[in-house]
C-alpha atoms as an extended CHARMM CRD file, in Angstrom:
* protein
*
       190  EXT
         1         1  MET       CA            -42.0180000000       23.1480000000        2.5810000000  PROA      1               0.0000000000
         2         2  SER       CA            -38.3420000000       24.9200000000        3.0710000000  PROA      2               0.0000000000
         3         3  SER       CA            -35.2090000000       27.2470000000        1.7120000000  PROA      3               0.0000000000
         4         4  SER       CA            -33.2240000000       24.2300000000        3.2840000000  PROA      4               0.0000000000
         5         5  SER       CA            -33.0740000000       20.5400000000        2.4000000000  PROA      5               0.0000000000
         6         6  ASP       CA            -33.0940000000       19.7690000000        5.6410000000  PROA      6               0.0000000000
         7         7  PHE       CA            -36.1770000000       21.6700000000        5.9790000000  PROA      7               0.0000000000
         8         8  GLN       CA            -35.0310000000       23.3110000000        8.9310000000  PROA      8               0.0000000000
         9         9  GLN       CA            -35.1030000000       27.2440000000        7.5130000000  PROA      9               0.0000000000
        10        10  ASP       CA            -38.2600000000       28.8440000000        6.2630000000  PROA      10              0.0000000000
        11        11  ARG       CA            -39.9200000000       25.9740000000        6.9980000000  PROA      11              0.0000000000
        12        12  HSD       CA            -43.8370000000       25.7620000000        5.7950000000  PROA      12              0.0000000000
        13        13  SER       CA            -46.3010000000       23.0710000000        6.8380000000  PROA      13              0.0000000000
        14        14  PHE       CA            -49.4070000000       22.6340000000        5.6370000000  PROA      14              0.0000000000
        15        15  SER       CA            -52.1490000000       20.1250000000        5.5700000000  PROA      15              0.0000000000
        16        16  GLY       CA            -56.0320000000       19.7310000000        5.4100000000  PROA      16              0.0000000000
        17        17  SER       CA            -58.3800000000       21.6930000000        2.9420000000  PROA      17              0.0000000000
        18        18  PRO       CA            -57.1230000000       24.2790000000        0.2850000000  PROA      18              0.0000000000
        19        19  GLN       CA            -58.3140000000       27.1730000000        2.6260000000  PROA      19              0.0000000000
        20        20  LYS       CA            -55.8610000000       26.4340000000        5.4880000000  PROA      20              0.0000000000
        21        21  TRP       CA            -52.6730000000       27.1590000000        2.9580000000  PROA      21              0.0000000000
        22        22  ASN       CA            -51.4650000000       31.1300000000        3.3760000000  PROA      22              0.0000000000
        23        23  ASP       CA            -49.2950000000       32.6940000000        0.6970000000  PROA      23              0.0000000000
        24        24  PHE       CA            -45.2400000000       32.9480000000        1.9210000000  PROA      24              0.0000000000
        25        25  GLU       CA            -42.1780000000       33.8580000000        0.6600000000  PROA      25              0.0000000000
        26        26  LEU       CA            -39.0160000000       32.2420000000        1.0200000000  PROA      26              0.0000000000
        27        27  PRO       CA            -35.6040000000       33.5350000000        0.5200000000  PROA      27              0.0000000000
        28        28  GLY       CA            -32.7510000000       32.5780000000       -1.6600000000  PROA      28              0.0000000000
        29        29  ASP       CA            -33.3920000000       31.1620000000       -5.6030000000  PROA      29              0.0000000000
        30        30  THR       CA            -33.8590000000       27.1030000000       -4.1740000000  PROA      30              0.0000000000
        31        31  LEU       CA            -37.0970000000       25.1820000000       -3.0240000000  PROA      31              0.0000000000
        32        32  TYR       CA            -37.2960000000       21.6890000000       -1.0530000000  PROA      32              0.0000000000
        33        33  TYR       CA            -41.1900000000       20.2200000000       -1.0430000000  PROA      33              0.0000000000
        34        34  ARG       CA            -41.9080000000       17.2080000000        0.5430000000  PROA      34              0.0000000000
        35        35  PHE       CA            -45.7210000000       15.7450000000        0.6880000000  PROA      35              0.0000000000
        36        36  THR       CA            -46.4470000000       12.9310000000        2.4200000000  PROA      36              0.0000000000
        37        37  SER       CA            -50.0170000000       10.9260000000        2.3040000000  PROA      37              0.0000000000
        38        38  ASP       CA            -52.0430000000        9.7460000000        4.8720000000  PROA      38              0.0000000000
        39        39  MET       CA            -53.4280000000        7.1970000000        2.7270000000  PROA      39              0.0000000000
        40        40  SER       CA            -57.2490000000        8.1440000000        4.2500000000  PROA      40              0.0000000000
        41        41  ASN       CA            -57.8480000000        9.7250000000        0.7800000000  PROA      41              0.0000000000
        42        42  THR       CA            -58.3320000000        9.1630000000       -2.9870000000  PROA      42              0.0000000000
        43        43  GLU       CA            -57.6310000000       12.3540000000       -3.8800000000  PROA      43              0.0000000000
        44        44  TRP       CA            -54.2350000000       12.9960000000       -6.3560000000  PROA      44              0.0000000000
        45        45  GLY       CA            -52.9740000000       15.5530000000       -3.5440000000  PROA      45              0.0000000000
        46        46  TYR       CA            -51.8050000000       18.9630000000       -3.5580000000  PROA      46              0.0000000000
        47        47  LYS       CA            -51.1940000000       21.7260000000       -6.1290000000  PROA      47              0.0000000000
        48        48  PHE       CA            -49.0110000000       24.7250000000       -5.4380000000  PROA      48              0.0000000000
        49        49  THR       CA            -47.9590000000       27.6180000000       -7.8560000000  PROA      49              0.0000000000
        50        50  VAL       CA            -44.1360000000       28.9380000000       -7.3750000000  PROA      50              0.0000000000
        51        51  THR       CA            -43.1640000000       31.9360000000       -8.4550000000  PROA      51              0.0000000000
        52        52  ALA       CA            -39.6740000000       33.5280000000       -9.0690000000  PROA      52              0.0000000000
        53        53  GLY       CA            -37.9730000000       36.8370000000       -8.2770000000  PROA      53              0.0000000000
        54        54  HSD       CA            -41.3180000000       39.2120000000       -7.6420000000  PROA      54              0.0000000000
        55        55  LEU       CA            -39.4170000000       41.9390000000       -8.9830000000  PROA      55              0.0000000000
        56        56  GLY       CA            -40.7760000000       44.9510000000       -6.9980000000  PROA      56              0.0000000000
        57        57  ARG       CA            -39.1790000000       43.2350000000       -3.5800000000  PROA      57              0.0000000000
        58        58  PHE       CA            -35.9460000000       43.0370000000       -3.5270000000  PROA      58              0.0000000000
        59        59  GLN       CA            -35.0160000000       44.7270000000       -6.3550000000  PROA      59              0.0000000000
        60        60  THR       CA            -37.2550000000       47.9060000000       -5.3800000000  PROA      60              0.0000000000
        61        61  GLY       CA            -36.2210000000       47.8960000000       -1.6700000000  PROA      61              0.0000000000
        62        62  PHE       CA            -32.7140000000       47.7330000000       -2.4190000000  PROA      62              0.0000000000
        63        63  GLU       CA            -32.7980000000       51.3450000000       -5.4250000000  PROA      63              0.0000000000
        64        64  ILE       CA            -34.9970000000       52.9040000000       -2.6180000000  PROA      64              0.0000000000
        65        65  LEU       CA            -32.3970000000       52.1470000000        0.2340000000  PROA      65              0.0000000000
        66        66  LYS       CA            -29.8340000000       52.9590000000       -2.1550000000  PROA      66              0.0000000000
        67        67  GLN       CA            -30.8590000000       56.4130000000       -3.1690000000  PROA      67              0.0000000000
        68        68  MET       CA            -32.0420000000       57.1500000000        0.3130000000  PROA      68              0.0000000000
        69        69  LEU       CA            -28.2930000000       56.3080000000        1.4010000000  PROA      69              0.0000000000
        70        70  CYS       CA            -27.0530000000       58.5430000000       -0.9050000000  PROA      70              0.0000000000
        71        71  GLU       CA            -28.7320000000       61.6530000000        0.1640000000  PROA      71              0.0000000000
        72        72  GLU       CA            -26.8190000000       63.6290000000        2.6110000000  PROA      72              0.0000000000
        73        73  ARG       CA            -29.4900000000       65.3360000000        4.1470000000  PROA      73              0.0000000000
        74        74  VAL       CA            -31.8130000000       61.8750000000        4.4260000000  PROA      74              0.0000000000
        75        75  ILE       CA            -29.8310000000       60.3200000000        6.2790000000  PROA      75              0.0000000000
        76        76  PRO       CA            -30.2840000000       62.0910000000        9.5530000000  PROA      76              0.0000000000
        77        77  HSD       CA            -34.0570000000       61.0580000000        9.4520000000  PROA      77              0.0000000000
        78        78  LEU       CA            -33.6040000000       57.5210000000        8.7210000000  PROA      78              0.0000000000
        79        79  PRO       CA            -33.5350000000       54.8820000000       11.8020000000  PROA      79              0.0000000000
        80        80  LEU       CA            -29.8930000000       53.5040000000       10.6890000000  PROA      80              0.0000000000
        81        81  ALA       CA            -29.6820000000       51.3910000000       14.2260000000  PROA      81              0.0000000000
        82        82  ARG       CA            -33.2940000000       49.5960000000       12.6560000000  PROA      82              0.0000000000
        83        83  VAL       CA            -31.8380000000       49.6070000000        8.7870000000  PROA      83              0.0000000000
        84        84  TRP       CA            -28.5500000000       47.8470000000        9.5160000000  PROA      84              0.0000000000
        85        85  GLU       CA            -29.7160000000       45.4520000000       11.9080000000  PROA      85              0.0000000000
        86        86  TRP       CA            -32.2870000000       44.8450000000        9.0300000000  PROA      86              0.0000000000
        87        87  GLN       CA            -30.0310000000       44.8020000000        6.2940000000  PROA      87              0.0000000000
        88        88  VAL       CA            -27.5100000000       42.7440000000        8.0220000000  PROA      88              0.0000000000
        89        89  GLY       CA            -30.2200000000       39.7550000000        7.9870000000  PROA      89              0.0000000000
        90        90  VAL       CA            -31.0290000000       40.2710000000        4.9830000000  PROA      90              0.0000000000
        91        91  ALA       CA            -27.5070000000       39.6690000000        4.0720000000  PROA      91              0.0000000000
        92        92  CYS       CA            -27.1510000000       36.7520000000        5.8540000000  PROA      92              0.0000000000
        93        93  ARG       CA            -30.2290000000       35.0560000000        4.3670000000  PROA      93              0.0000000000
        94        94  GLN       CA            -30.0220000000       35.8670000000        0.7550000000  PROA      94              0.0000000000
        95        95  THR       CA            -27.2670000000       34.6790000000       -1.6620000000  PROA      95              0.0000000000
        96        96  GLY       CA            -26.0280000000       35.5470000000       -5.1630000000  PROA      96              0.0000000000
        97        97  HSD       CA            -26.1020000000       39.0700000000       -6.3670000000  PROA      97              0.0000000000
        98        98  GLN       CA            -28.5080000000       39.6250000000       -3.8830000000  PROA      98              0.0000000000
        99        99  ARG       CA            -26.3250000000       39.2800000000       -0.9000000000  PROA      99              0.0000000000
       100       100  LEU       CA            -23.9140000000       41.2260000000       -2.8820000000  PROA      100             0.0000000000
       101       101  LYS       CA            -26.4990000000       44.0950000000       -3.3560000000  PROA      101             0.0000000000
       102       102  ALA       CA            -26.9930000000       43.7020000000        0.5980000000  PROA      102             0.0000000000
       103       103  ILE       CA            -23.3250000000       43.6410000000        1.2830000000  PROA      103             0.0000000000
       104       104  HSD       CA            -23.2030000000       47.1490000000       -1.1370000000  PROA      104             0.0000000000
       105       105  LEU       CA            -25.6100000000       48.7810000000        0.7760000000  PROA      105             0.0000000000
       106       106  LEU       CA            -24.0020000000       47.5420000000        4.7140000000  PROA      106             0.0000000000
       107       107  LEU       CA            -20.9180000000       49.4040000000        3.1470000000  PROA      107             0.0000000000
       108       108  ARG       CA            -22.7990000000       52.2820000000        3.0630000000  PROA      108             0.0000000000
       109       109  LEU       CA            -24.0100000000       52.1420000000        6.1280000000  PROA      109             0.0000000000
       110       110  VAL       CA            -21.0600000000       52.0570000000        7.3970000000  PROA      110             0.0000000000
       111       111  GLN       CA            -19.9050000000       54.9850000000        5.3920000000  PROA      111             0.0000000000
       112       112  CYS       CA            -22.3450000000       57.4570000000        6.4750000000  PROA      112             0.0000000000
       113       113  SER       CA            -23.2180000000       56.2300000000       10.3700000000  PROA      113             0.0000000000
       114       114  ARG       CA            -22.4140000000       57.8890000000       13.5180000000  PROA      114             0.0000000000
       115       115  GLN       CA            -20.9810000000       56.2740000000       16.6740000000  PROA      115             0.0000000000
       116       116  GLY       CA            -23.5750000000       53.7360000000       17.7590000000  PROA      116             0.0000000000
       117       117  ASP       CA            -26.2220000000       53.6580000000       14.6870000000  PROA      117             0.0000000000
       118       118  CYS       CA            -24.5290000000       50.2050000000       13.8480000000  PROA      118             0.0000000000
       119       119  ASP       CA            -24.4690000000       47.2840000000       16.0310000000  PROA      119             0.0000000000
       120       120  LEU       CA            -21.0960000000       46.0610000000       14.1700000000  PROA      120             0.0000000000
       121       121  THR       CA            -20.9340000000       42.8270000000       15.9850000000  PROA      121             0.0000000000
       122       122  LEU       CA            -23.6180000000       41.4080000000       14.0420000000  PROA      122             0.0000000000
       123       123  LEU       CA            -21.8240000000       41.3740000000       11.5650000000  PROA      123             0.0000000000
       124       124  LYS       CA            -20.2120000000       37.8920000000       13.0830000000  PROA      124             0.0000000000
       125       125  PRO       CA            -21.8860000000       35.6310000000       10.7300000000  PROA      125             0.0000000000
       126       126  LEU       CA            -20.3410000000       37.1600000000        7.6170000000  PROA      126             0.0000000000
       127       127  TRP       CA            -16.9450000000       37.4810000000        9.3590000000  PROA      127             0.0000000000
       128       128  GLN       CA            -17.5180000000       33.7050000000        9.1160000000  PROA      128             0.0000000000
       129       129  LEU       CA            -18.0850000000       33.3170000000        5.8910000000  PROA      129             0.0000000000
       130       130  PHE       CA            -15.3720000000       35.3110000000        4.6570000000  PROA      130             0.0000000000
       131       131  THR       CA            -12.8680000000       33.6140000000        7.5770000000  PROA      131             0.0000000000
       132       132  HSD       CA            -14.1210000000       30.7130000000        6.0720000000  PROA      132             0.0000000000
       133       133  MET       CA            -13.6720000000       31.6450000000        2.8220000000  PROA      133             0.0000000000
       134       134  GLU       CA             -9.8280000000       33.5110000000        3.0550000000  PROA      134             0.0000000000
       135       135  ASN       CA             -9.3080000000       29.6620000000        4.6750000000  PROA      135             0.0000000000
       136       136  ASN       CA            -10.0340000000       27.5110000000        1.5790000000  PROA      136             0.0000000000
       137       137  SER       CA             -8.4780000000       30.7080000000       -0.8570000000  PROA      137             0.0000000000
       138       138  CYS       CA             -5.3730000000       30.0580000000        0.5370000000  PROA      138             0.0000000000
       139       139  HSD       CA             -5.6970000000       25.8930000000        0.0910000000  PROA      139             0.0000000000
       140       140  ASP       CA             -7.2120000000       26.8760000000       -3.7690000000  PROA      140             0.0000000000
       141       141  SER       CA             -5.6470000000       29.6350000000       -5.2370000000  PROA      141             0.0000000000
       142       142  ALA       CA             -4.8160000000       28.2930000000       -8.1560000000  PROA      142             0.0000000000
       143       143  LYS       CA             -8.8440000000       27.0240000000       -8.7010000000  PROA      143             0.0000000000
       144       144  PRO       CA            -11.3530000000       30.0440000000       -9.6500000000  PROA      144             0.0000000000
       145       145  GLY       CA            -14.2840000000       30.5540000000       -8.0070000000  PROA      145             0.0000000000
       146       146  ILE       CA            -17.4660000000       31.4900000000       -8.5090000000  PROA      146             0.0000000000
       147       147  LEU       CA            -17.5710000000       33.8200000000       -5.0930000000  PROA      147             0.0000000000
       148       148  LEU       CA            -14.5610000000       35.7080000000       -6.1090000000  PROA      148             0.0000000000
       149       149  PRO       CA            -17.3030000000       38.7510000000       -6.2640000000  PROA      149             0.0000000000
       150       150  LEU       CA            -18.5280000000       38.1160000000       -2.7220000000  PROA      150             0.0000000000
       151       151  HSD       CA            -15.0110000000       37.5450000000       -1.2070000000  PROA      151             0.0000000000
       152       152  ARG       CA            -14.1180000000       40.5700000000       -2.7340000000  PROA      152             0.0000000000
       153       153  ALA       CA            -17.3250000000       42.7350000000       -1.5390000000  PROA      153             0.0000000000
       154       154  LEU       CA            -16.7160000000       40.8280000000        2.1420000000  PROA      154             0.0000000000
       155       155  ALA       CA            -13.1100000000       42.3450000000        2.0800000000  PROA      155             0.0000000000
       156       156  GLU       CA            -14.2100000000       45.8540000000        1.2150000000  PROA      156             0.0000000000
       157       157  LEU       CA            -16.6620000000       45.3620000000        3.9890000000  PROA      157             0.0000000000
       158       158  PHE       CA            -14.3870000000       44.4190000000        6.5730000000  PROA      158             0.0000000000
       159       159  PHE       CA            -11.4280000000       46.5080000000        5.9000000000  PROA      159             0.0000000000
       160       160  VAL       CA            -14.0030000000       49.9110000000        5.4750000000  PROA      160             0.0000000000
       161       161  THR       CA            -15.4980000000       48.5810000000        8.8130000000  PROA      161             0.0000000000
       162       162  GLU       CA            -12.2750000000       48.3100000000       10.6800000000  PROA      162             0.0000000000
       163       163  ASN       CA            -11.0730000000       51.3510000000       10.0560000000  PROA      163             0.0000000000
       164       164  ARG       CA            -14.1370000000       52.6500000000       10.7160000000  PROA      164             0.0000000000
       165       165  VAL       CA            -14.1720000000       51.1830000000       14.6730000000  PROA      165             0.0000000000
       166       166  THR       CA            -10.3570000000       52.1580000000       14.8800000000  PROA      166             0.0000000000
       167       167  GLU       CA            -11.6260000000       55.8220000000       14.1770000000  PROA      167             0.0000000000
       168       168  LEU       CA            -14.0190000000       54.9040000000       16.8470000000  PROA      168             0.0000000000
       169       169  GLY       CA            -11.1590000000       53.4180000000       19.1740000000  PROA      169             0.0000000000
       170       170  SER       CA            -13.1120000000       50.5650000000       19.8150000000  PROA      170             0.0000000000
       171       171  LEU       CA            -11.2230000000       47.9040000000       17.5190000000  PROA      171             0.0000000000
       172       172  GLN       CA            -10.5540000000       45.7360000000       19.8790000000  PROA      172             0.0000000000
       173       173  GLU       CA            -13.9290000000       45.3120000000       21.1310000000  PROA      173             0.0000000000
       174       174  TYR       CA            -15.3880000000       44.6300000000       17.6130000000  PROA      174             0.0000000000
       175       175  LEU       CA            -12.0800000000       42.5260000000       17.0760000000  PROA      175             0.0000000000
       176       176  LEU       CA            -13.2270000000       40.1940000000       20.4930000000  PROA      176             0.0000000000
       177       177  ALA       CA            -16.6700000000       40.3750000000       19.3980000000  PROA      177             0.0000000000
       178       178  LEU       CA            -16.6920000000       38.8530000000       15.7780000000  PROA      178             0.0000000000
       179       179  ASN       CA            -13.7310000000       35.7380000000       16.8610000000  PROA      179             0.0000000000
       180       180  THR       CA            -14.3440000000       33.0120000000       18.5390000000  PROA      180             0.0000000000
       181       181  GLU       CA            -12.3710000000       31.9150000000       21.7080000000  PROA      181             0.0000000000
       182       182  ASP       CA            -10.5410000000       29.1920000000       19.8730000000  PROA      182             0.0000000000
       183       183  HSD       CA             -9.7510000000       31.6250000000       16.5850000000  PROA      183             0.0000000000
       184       184  LEU       CA             -8.1600000000       34.1140000000       19.2520000000  PROA      184             0.0000000000
       185       185  HSD       CA             -6.3590000000       31.3550000000       21.0210000000  PROA      185             0.0000000000
       186       186  ARG       CA             -5.3970000000       29.8400000000       17.0150000000  PROA      186             0.0000000000
       187       187  CYS       CA             -3.6490000000       33.1070000000       16.9150000000  PROA      187             0.0000000000
       188       188  THR       CA             -2.3040000000       34.1090000000       19.5030000000  PROA      188             0.0000000000
       189       189  ALA       CA             -0.3990000000       30.6480000000       19.0400000000  PROA      189             0.0000000000
       190       190  GLN       CA              0.5190000000       31.5890000000       15.6090000000  PROA      190             0.0000000000
């Protein structure tokens, strides 16, 4: 079982007796599974139960962290570097509304952090997603996309982040860390 059709992401393999099976969670909203029999037995196979959207996991964590980040007196006591690292990972793995909520929290973290709290270079996968969306929106400007809210959320995140690194005097290092060498060569050539 996996969260990707090529069975490379969040992969869980089971074989043998049911006692060897463990509960697990997959991010996102899709489960891919493959059943292969070795034909050594005449039993019917395996049974598994999928339960979607455990209320209280992502949503509860989101609400708690959002409230903590709104309390100015709490922020100095939070391990912001670790929260930032964890939240960037969540934003990269999640899809749909959960990704939008994760980006909302990243935006709040950037706004309330001090210098050194957030390793902004961790945003590289989201930057690549954003630049891909930017490039496609230039070609598909007449076609409204389902990703419009995500595109806007990422635009706001990177606008605020760029302003923040400009204030800190590290804009050049930030831009170099987010972009590939090929992208920088193309921009220079343009």
